[in-house]
GROMACS .gro file of C-alpha atoms in nm:
model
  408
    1UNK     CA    1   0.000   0.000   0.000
    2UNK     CA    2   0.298   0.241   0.024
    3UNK     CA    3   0.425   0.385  -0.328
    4UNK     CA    4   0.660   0.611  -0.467
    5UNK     CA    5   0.563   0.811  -0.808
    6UNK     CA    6   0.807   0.854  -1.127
    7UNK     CA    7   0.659   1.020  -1.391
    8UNK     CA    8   0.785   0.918  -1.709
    9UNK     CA    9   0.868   1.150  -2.009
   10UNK     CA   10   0.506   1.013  -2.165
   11UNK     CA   11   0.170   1.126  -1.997
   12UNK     CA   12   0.227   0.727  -1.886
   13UNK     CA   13   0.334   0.703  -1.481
   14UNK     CA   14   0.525   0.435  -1.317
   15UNK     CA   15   0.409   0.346  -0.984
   16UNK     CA   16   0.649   0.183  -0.738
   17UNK     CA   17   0.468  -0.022  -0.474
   18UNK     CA   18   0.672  -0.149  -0.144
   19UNK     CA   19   0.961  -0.101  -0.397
   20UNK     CA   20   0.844  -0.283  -0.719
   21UNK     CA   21   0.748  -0.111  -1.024
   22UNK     CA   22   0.356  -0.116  -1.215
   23UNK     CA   23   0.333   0.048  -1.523
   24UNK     CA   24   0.028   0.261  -1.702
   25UNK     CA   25  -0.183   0.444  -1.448
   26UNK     CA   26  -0.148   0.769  -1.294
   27UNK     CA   27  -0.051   0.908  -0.955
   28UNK     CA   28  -0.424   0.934  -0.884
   29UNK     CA   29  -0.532   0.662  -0.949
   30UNK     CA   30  -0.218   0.496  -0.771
   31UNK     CA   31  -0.352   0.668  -0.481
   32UNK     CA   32  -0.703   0.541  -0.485
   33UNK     CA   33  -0.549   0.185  -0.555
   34UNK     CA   34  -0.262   0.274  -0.231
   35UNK     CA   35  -0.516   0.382  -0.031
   36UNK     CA   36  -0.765   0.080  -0.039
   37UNK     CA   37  -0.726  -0.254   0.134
   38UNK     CA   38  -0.681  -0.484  -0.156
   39UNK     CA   39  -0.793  -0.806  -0.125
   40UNK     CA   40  -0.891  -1.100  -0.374
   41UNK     CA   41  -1.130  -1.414  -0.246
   42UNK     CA   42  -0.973  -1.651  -0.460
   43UNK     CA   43  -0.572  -1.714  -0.460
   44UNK     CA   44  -0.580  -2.072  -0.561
   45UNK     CA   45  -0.142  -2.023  -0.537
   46UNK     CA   46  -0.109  -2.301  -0.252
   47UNK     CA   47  -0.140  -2.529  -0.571
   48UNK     CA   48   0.245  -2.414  -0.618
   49UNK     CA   49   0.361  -2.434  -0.259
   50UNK     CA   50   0.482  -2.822  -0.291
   51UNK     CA   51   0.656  -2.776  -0.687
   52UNK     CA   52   1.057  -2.802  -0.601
   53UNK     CA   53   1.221  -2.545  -0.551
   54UNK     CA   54   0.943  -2.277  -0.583
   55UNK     CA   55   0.861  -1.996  -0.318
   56UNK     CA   56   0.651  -1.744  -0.313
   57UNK     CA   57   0.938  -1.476  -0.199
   58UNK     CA   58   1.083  -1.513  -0.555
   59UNK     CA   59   0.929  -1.311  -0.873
   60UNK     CA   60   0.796  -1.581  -1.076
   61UNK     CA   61   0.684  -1.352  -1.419
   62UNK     CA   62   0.887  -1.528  -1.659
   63UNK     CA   63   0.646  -1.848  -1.601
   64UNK     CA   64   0.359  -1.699  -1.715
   65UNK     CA   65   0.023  -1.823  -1.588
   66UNK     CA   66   0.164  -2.111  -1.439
   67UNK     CA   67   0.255  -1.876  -1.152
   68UNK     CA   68   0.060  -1.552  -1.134
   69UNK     CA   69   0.111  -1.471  -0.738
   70UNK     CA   70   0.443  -1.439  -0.543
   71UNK     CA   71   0.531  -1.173  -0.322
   72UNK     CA   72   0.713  -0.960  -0.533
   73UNK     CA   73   0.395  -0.906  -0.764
   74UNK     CA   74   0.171  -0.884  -0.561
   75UNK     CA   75   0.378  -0.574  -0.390
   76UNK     CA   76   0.391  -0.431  -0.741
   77UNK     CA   77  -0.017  -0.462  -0.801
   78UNK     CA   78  -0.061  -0.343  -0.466
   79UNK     CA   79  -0.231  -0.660  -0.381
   80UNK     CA   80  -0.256  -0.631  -0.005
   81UNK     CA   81  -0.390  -1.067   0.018
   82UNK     CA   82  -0.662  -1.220   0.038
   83UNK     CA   83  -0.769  -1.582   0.087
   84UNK     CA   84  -0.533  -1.874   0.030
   85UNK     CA   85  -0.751  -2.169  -0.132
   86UNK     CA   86  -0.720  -2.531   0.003
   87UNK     CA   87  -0.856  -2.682  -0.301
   88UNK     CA   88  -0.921  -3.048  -0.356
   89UNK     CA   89  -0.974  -3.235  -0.696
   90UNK     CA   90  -1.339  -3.423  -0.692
   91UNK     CA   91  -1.270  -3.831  -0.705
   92UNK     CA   92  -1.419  -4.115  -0.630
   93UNK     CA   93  -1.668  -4.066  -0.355
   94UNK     CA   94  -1.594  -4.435  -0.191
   95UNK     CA   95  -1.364  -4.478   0.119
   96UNK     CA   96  -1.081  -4.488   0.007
   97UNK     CA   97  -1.150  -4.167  -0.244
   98UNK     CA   98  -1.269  -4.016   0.075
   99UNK     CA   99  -0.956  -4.048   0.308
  100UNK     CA  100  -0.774  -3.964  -0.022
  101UNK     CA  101  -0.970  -3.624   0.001
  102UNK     CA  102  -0.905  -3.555   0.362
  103UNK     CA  103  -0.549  -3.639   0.348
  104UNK     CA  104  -0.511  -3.386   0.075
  105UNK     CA  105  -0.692  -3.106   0.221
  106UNK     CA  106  -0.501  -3.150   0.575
  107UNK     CA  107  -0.145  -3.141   0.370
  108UNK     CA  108  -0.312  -2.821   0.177
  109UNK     CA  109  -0.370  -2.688   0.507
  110UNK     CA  110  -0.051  -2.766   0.662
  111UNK     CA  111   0.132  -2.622   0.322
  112UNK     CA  112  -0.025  -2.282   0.382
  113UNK     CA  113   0.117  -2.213   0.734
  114UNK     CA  114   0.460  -2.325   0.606
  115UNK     CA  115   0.451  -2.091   0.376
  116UNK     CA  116   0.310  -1.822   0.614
  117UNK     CA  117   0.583  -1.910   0.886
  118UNK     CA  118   0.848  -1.902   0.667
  119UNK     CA  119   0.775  -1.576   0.542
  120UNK     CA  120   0.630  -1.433   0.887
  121UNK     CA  121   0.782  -1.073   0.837
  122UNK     CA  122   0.580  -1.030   0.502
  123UNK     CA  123   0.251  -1.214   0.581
  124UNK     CA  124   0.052  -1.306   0.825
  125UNK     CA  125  -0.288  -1.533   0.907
  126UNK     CA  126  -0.587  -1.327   0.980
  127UNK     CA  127  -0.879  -1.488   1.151
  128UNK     CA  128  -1.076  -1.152   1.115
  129UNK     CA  129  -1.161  -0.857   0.958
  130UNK     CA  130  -1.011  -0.663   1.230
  131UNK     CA  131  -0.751  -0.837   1.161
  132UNK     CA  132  -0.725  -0.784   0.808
  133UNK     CA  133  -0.667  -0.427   0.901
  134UNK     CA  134  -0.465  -0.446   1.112
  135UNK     CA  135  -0.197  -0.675   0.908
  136UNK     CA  136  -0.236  -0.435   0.558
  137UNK     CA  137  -0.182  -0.119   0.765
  138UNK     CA  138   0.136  -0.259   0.939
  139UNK     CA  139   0.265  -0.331   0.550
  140UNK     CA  140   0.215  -0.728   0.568
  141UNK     CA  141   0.001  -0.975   0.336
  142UNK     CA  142  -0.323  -1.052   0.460
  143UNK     CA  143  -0.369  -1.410   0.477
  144UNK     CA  144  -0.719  -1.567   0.492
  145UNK     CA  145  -0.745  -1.912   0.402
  146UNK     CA  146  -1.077  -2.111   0.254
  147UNK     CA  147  -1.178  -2.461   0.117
  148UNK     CA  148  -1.267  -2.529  -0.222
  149UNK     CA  149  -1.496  -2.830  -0.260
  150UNK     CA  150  -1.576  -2.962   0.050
  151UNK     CA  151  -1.466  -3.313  -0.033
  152UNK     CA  152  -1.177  -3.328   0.226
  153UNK     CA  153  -1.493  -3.312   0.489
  154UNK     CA  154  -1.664  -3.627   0.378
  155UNK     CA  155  -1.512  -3.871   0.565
  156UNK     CA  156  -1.555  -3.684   0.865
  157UNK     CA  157  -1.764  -3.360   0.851
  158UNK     CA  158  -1.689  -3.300   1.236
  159UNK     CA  159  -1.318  -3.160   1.099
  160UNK     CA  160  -1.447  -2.837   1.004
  161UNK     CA  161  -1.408  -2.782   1.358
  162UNK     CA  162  -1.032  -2.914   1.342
  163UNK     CA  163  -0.996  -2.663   1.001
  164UNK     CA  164  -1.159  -2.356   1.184
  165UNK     CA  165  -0.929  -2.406   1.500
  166UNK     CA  166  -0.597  -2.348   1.206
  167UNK     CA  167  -0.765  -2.071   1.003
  168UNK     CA  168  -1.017  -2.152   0.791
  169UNK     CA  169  -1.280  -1.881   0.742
  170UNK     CA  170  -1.460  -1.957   0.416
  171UNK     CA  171  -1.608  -2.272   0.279
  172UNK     CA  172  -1.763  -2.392  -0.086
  173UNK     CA  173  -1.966  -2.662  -0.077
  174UNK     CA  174  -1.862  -2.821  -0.412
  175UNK     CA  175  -1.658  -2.758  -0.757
  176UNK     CA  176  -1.711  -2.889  -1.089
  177UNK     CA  177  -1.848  -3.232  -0.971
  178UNK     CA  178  -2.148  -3.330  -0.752
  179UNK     CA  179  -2.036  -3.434  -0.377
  180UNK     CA  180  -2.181  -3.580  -0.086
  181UNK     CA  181  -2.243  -3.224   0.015
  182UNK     CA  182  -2.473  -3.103  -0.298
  183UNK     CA  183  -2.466  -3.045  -0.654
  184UNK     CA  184  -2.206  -2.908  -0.955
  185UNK     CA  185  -2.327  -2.642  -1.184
  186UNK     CA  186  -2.106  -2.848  -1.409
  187UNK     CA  187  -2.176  -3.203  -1.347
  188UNK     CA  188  -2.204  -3.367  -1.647
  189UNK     CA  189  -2.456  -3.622  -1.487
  190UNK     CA  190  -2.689  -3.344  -1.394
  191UNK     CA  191  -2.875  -3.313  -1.012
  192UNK     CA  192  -2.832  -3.564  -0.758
  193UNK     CA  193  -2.943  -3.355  -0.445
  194UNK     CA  194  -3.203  -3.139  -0.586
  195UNK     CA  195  -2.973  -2.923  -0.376
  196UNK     CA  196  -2.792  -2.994  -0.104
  197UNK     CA  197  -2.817  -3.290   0.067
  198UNK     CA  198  -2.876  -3.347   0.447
  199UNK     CA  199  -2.488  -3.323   0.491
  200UNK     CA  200  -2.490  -3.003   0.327
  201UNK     CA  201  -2.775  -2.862   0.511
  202UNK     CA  202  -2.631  -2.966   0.849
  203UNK     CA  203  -2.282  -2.829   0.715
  204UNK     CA  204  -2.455  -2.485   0.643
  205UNK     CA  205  -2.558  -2.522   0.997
  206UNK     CA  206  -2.210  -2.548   1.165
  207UNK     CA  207  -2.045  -2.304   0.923
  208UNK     CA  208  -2.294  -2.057   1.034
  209UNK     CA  209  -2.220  -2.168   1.416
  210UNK     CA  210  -1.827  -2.119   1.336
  211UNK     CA  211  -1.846  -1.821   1.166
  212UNK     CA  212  -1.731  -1.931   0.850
  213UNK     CA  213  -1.846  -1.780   0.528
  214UNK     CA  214  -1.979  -1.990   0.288
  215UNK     CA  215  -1.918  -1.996  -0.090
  216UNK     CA  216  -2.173  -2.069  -0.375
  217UNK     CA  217  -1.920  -2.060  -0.632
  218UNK     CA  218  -1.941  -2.378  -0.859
  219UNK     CA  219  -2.222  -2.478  -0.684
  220UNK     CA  220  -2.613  -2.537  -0.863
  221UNK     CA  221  -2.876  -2.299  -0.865
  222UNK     CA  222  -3.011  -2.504  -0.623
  223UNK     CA  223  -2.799  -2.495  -0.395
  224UNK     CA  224  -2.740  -2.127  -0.442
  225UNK     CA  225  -3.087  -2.072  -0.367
  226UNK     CA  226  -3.062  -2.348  -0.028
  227UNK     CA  227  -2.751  -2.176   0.084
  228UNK     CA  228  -2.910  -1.859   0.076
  229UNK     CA  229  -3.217  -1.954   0.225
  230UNK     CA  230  -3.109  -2.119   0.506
  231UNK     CA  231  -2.765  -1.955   0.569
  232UNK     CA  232  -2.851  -1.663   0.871
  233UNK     CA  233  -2.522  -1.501   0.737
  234UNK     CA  234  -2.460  -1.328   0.435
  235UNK     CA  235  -2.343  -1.591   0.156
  236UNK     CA  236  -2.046  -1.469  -0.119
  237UNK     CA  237  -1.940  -1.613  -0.452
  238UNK     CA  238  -1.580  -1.618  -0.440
  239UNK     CA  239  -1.523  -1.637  -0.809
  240UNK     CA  240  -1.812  -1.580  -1.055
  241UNK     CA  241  -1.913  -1.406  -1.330
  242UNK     CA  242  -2.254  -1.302  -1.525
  243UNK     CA  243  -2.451  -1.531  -1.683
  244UNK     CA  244  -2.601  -1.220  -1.903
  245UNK     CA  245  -2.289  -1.145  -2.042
  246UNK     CA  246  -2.233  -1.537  -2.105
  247UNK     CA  247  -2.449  -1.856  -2.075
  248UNK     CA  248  -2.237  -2.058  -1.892
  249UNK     CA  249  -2.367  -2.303  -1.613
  250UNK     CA  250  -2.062  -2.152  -1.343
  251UNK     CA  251  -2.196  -1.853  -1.371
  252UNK     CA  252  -2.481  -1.668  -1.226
  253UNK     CA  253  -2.799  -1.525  -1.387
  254UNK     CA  254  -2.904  -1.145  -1.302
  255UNK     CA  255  -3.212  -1.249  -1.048
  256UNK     CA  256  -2.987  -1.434  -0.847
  257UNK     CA  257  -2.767  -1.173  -0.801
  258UNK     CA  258  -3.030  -0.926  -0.704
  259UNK     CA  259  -3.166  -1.240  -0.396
  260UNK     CA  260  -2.804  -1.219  -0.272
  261UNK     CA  261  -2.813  -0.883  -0.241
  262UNK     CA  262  -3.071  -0.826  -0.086
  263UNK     CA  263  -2.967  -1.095   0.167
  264UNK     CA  264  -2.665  -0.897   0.215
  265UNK     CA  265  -2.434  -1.120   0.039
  266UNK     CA  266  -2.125  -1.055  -0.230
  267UNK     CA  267  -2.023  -1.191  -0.554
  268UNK     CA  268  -1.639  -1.149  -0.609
  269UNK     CA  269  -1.593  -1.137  -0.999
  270UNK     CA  270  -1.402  -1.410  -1.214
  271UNK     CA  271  -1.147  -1.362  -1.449
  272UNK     CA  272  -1.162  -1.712  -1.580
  273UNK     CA  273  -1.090  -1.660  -1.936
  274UNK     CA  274  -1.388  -1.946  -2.012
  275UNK     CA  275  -1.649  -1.827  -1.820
  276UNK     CA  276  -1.641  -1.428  -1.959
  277UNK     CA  277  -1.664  -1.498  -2.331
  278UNK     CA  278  -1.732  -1.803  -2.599
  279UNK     CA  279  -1.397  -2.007  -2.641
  280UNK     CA  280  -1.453  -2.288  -2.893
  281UNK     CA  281  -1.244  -2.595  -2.841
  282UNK     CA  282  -1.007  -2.692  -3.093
  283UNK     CA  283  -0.938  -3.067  -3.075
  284UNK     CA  284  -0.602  -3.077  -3.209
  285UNK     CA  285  -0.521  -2.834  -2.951
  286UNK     CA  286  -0.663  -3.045  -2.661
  287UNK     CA  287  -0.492  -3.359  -2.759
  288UNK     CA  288  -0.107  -3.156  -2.808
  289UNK     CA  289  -0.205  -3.047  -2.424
  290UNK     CA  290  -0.309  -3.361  -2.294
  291UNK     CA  291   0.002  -3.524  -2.459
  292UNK     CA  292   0.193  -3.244  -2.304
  293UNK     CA  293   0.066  -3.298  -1.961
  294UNK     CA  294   0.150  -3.665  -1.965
  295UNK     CA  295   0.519  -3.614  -2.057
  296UNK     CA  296   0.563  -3.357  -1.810
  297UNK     CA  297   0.344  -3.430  -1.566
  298UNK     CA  298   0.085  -3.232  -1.361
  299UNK     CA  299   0.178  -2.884  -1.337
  300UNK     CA  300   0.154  -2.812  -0.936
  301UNK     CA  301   0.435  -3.100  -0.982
  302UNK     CA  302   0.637  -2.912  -1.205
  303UNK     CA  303   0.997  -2.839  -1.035
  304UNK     CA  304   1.106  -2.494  -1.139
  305UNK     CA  305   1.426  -2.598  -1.324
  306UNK     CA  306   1.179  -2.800  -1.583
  307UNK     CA  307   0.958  -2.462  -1.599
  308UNK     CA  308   1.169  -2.316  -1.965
  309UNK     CA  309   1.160  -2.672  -2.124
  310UNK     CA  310   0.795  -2.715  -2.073
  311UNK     CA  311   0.680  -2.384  -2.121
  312UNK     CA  312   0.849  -2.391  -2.482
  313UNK     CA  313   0.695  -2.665  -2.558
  314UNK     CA  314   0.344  -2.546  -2.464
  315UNK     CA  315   0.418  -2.183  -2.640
  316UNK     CA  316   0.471  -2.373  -2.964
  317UNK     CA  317   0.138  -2.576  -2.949
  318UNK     CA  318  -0.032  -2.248  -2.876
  319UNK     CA  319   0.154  -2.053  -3.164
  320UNK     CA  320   0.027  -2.409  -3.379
  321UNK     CA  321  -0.309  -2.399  -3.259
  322UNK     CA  322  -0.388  -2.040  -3.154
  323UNK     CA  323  -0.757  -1.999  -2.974
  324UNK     CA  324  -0.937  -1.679  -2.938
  325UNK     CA  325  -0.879  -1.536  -2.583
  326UNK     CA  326  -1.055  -1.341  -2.298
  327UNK     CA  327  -0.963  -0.939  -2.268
  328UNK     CA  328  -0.929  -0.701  -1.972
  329UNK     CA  329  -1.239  -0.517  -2.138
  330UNK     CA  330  -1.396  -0.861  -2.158
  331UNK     CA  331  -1.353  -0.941  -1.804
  332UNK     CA  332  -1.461  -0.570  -1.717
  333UNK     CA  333  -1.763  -0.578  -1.916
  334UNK     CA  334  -1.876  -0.856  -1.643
  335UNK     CA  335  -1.769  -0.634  -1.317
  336UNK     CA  336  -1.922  -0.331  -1.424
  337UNK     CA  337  -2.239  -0.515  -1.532
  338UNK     CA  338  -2.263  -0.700  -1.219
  339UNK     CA  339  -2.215  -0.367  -1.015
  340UNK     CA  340  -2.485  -0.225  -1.220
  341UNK     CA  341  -2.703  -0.488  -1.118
  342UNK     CA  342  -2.615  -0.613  -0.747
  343UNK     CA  343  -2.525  -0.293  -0.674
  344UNK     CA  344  -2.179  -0.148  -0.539
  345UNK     CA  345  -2.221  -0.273  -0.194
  346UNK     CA  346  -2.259  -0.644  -0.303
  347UNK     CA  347  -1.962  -0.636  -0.568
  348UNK     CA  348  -1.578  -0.713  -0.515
  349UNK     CA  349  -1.294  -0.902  -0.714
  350UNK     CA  350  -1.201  -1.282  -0.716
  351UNK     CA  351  -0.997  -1.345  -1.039
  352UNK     CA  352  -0.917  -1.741  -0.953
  353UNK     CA  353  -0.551  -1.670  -1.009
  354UNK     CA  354  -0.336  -1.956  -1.023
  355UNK     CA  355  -0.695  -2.137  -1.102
  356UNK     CA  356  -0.686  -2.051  -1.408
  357UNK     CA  357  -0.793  -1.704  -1.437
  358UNK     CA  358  -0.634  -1.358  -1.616
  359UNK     CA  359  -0.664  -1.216  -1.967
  360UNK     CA  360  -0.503  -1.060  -2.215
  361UNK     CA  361  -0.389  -0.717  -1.998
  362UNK     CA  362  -0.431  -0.871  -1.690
  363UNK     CA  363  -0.190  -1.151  -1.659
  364UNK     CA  364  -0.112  -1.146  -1.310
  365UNK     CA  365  -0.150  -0.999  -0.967
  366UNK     CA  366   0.100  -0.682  -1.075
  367UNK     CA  367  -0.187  -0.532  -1.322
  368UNK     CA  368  -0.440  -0.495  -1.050
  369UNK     CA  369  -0.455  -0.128  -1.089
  370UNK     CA  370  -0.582  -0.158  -1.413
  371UNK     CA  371  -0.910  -0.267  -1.206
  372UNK     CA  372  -0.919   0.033  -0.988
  373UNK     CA  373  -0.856   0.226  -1.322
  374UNK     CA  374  -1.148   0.092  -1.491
  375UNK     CA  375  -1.371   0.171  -1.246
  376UNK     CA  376  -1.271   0.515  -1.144
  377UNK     CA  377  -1.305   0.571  -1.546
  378UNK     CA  378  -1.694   0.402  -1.496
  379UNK     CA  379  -1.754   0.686  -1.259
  380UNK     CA  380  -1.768   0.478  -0.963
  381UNK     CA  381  -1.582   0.689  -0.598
  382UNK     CA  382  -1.306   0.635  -0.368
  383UNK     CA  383  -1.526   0.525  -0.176
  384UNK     CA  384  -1.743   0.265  -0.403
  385UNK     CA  385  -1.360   0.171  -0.505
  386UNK     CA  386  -1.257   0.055  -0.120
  387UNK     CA  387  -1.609  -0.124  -0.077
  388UNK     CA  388  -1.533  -0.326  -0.373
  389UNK     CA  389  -1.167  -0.448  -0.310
  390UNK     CA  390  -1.208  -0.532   0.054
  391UNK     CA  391  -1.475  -0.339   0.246
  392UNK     CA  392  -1.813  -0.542   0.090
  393UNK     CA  393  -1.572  -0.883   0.255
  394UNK     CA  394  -1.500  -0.749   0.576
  395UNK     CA  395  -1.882  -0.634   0.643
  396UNK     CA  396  -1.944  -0.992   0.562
  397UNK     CA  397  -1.706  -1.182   0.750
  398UNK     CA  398  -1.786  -0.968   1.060
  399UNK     CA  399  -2.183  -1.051   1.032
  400UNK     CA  400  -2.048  -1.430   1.002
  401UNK     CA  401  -1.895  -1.429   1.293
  402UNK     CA  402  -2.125  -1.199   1.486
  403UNK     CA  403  -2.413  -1.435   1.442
  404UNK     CA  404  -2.164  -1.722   1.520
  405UNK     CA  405  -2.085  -1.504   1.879
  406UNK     CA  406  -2.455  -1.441   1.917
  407UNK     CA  407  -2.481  -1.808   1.935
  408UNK     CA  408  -2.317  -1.890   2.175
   0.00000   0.00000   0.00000
């Protein structure tokens, strides 16, 4: 949040941020972006905290979207955190797929507070949104950490208990498969809840007694609609985008977004190339990947001195096969329609880095000003600016846990 100003010889500025430099937005709007707590709901980097030999203290540019967060970039974008994902792959839903699940999430878990402890002078775990305040105004990262898919609880949904104790302070119910919790929006074998089943109604029930925020991202309708009946907190979408602006099953239609609203909930936008505009698949394309992938093996494997060799090859199958990509003005075109429609006290940003997200012009965490840019251009205020990159999440994680205090 601290930043330095060089103006260059053009009308273009160069902003330097905690020491690093951002390029192409001016000293005001620098300020505005300085000034703000910024935080995204949806840093799915812990997928990179067990590769050999990476670390999230080293600048990590040259590997392109295989690495869009590190601490040097995200002092240069001014990103002040946000929440570290524990994500977990959907697999078989027997025993043995379930203790798979649970042993996965736990080592997710235990990766994040390595990496917090080993860089305890720049970041720090916040449990609250006094917290979160406290840690960006003392010049640290503000570290938040939440579950995607709740698969690692279906062995044993007492953990969440065990999860909340270490940190964890938001919760999706499911991602792009159906779970013993409720329904995919992207399931290819449609509804199998209706909803969410019993254990996801009685998990709603002890994330609300924890004070844990729970995520409809990924989720159904349905179970959109369950959640935010029968959540008493506000409810958030960690990572979506508008279904008016695209027809995509992830992503939510304008109705809903007016119901969460009015429930006093937030949707954090998406920058998931896929979900903001029509991509076709290209076979060819797929199959060069997929062959890819086998050779070198899942990429949150990938050890950093394979990173060039890999990358080259998957540059040239891009260059061979080239498919139409997602924009900045693409992505904005969803935010600024959403805020038109939720409203700007139900809006903020969740760009699934490392998940898959950025566009052409916003590659990584170091373009984030861009955003505050864009909307400052729209005509939206300082103020309308803050609520959007962290103030619309803190009101929300503060009613979560006031009703969880409430209870007793």
């Amino acid at each position: 949040m601290r930043l330095c100003r060089i103006a260059l010889a053009s009308a273009l500025t160069m902003i330097c941020i905690d020491g690093a430099a951002a390029e192409g937005v001016s000293a005001e709007v620098s300020r505005v972006h300085e000034d703000a707590i910024v935080l995204d709901t949806h840093l799915d980097t812990p997928a990179n905290f067990r590769r050999p030999g990476w670390s999230i203290a080293d600048n990590h540019a040259h590997e392109g979207d295989l690495s869009q967060v590190d601490l040097p970039r995200m002092k240069a974008g001014g990103l002040d955190g946000g929440f570290w994902v524990i994500y977990t792959a959907q697999g078989a839903r027997d025993e043995a797929g379930k203790r798979a699940a649970r042993d996965h999430g736990l080592d997710r878990l235990v990766s994040i507070h390595e990496m917090l402890a080993a860089n305890a002078g720049e970041m720090e775990l916040a449990l609250t949104a006094d917290d979160a305040e406290r840690i960006a105004k003392a010049g640290k990262r503000v570290s938040f950490i939440s579950m995607e898919n709740a698969a690692p609880l279906a062995s044993d949904p007492s953990l969440l208990t065990a999860y909340h104790r270490l940190g964890l302070r938001m919760l999706g119910i499911t991602h792009v498969r159906n779970n013993d919790f409720g329904d995919s929006s992207t399931d290819p074998a449609g509804a199998e809840w209706n909803g969410l089943s019993p254990a996801g109604k009685a998990l709603v029930q002890e994330a609300n007694r924890l004070g844990i925020v729970l995520d409809a991202s990924h989720a159904s309708d349905a179970v959109f609609d369950q959640l935010l009946a029968l959540s008493q907190a506000p409810i958030v979408l960690s990572h979506t985008s508008a279904d008016a602006l695209y027809d995509h099953p992830r992503n939510i239609d304008d109705g809903r977004l007016r119901q969460l609203a009015v429930k006093g909930g937030v949707i954090h936008v998406n920058a998931y190339g896929g979900y903001l505009i029509d991509i076709p698949k290209i076979p060819e394309r797929e199959t060069a990947m997929g062959a890819l992938s086998e050779k070198y093996g899942p990429e949150s494997e990938l050890a950093v001195d394979r990173v060039p060799a890999y990358l080259a090859e998957r540059r040239a199958i891009e260059a061979h096969y080239p498919a139409r990509r997602a924009t900045f003005d693409d992505y904005m075109a969803h935010v600024l329609h959403i805020l038109k429609v939720a409203g700007v006290d139900h809006v903020g940003i969740g760009a699934d880095w490392d998940g898959g997200g950025g566009v052409a012009g916003l590659e990584d965490v170091s373009a984030l000003p861009k955003i505050t840019e864009a909307l400052l251009a729209a005509g939206y205020t300082e103020q309308d600016v803050r609520k959007i990159w962290s103030g619309n999440l803190l009101r929300v994680i503060r009613e979560a846990q006031a009703i969880a205090s409430s209870e007793g």
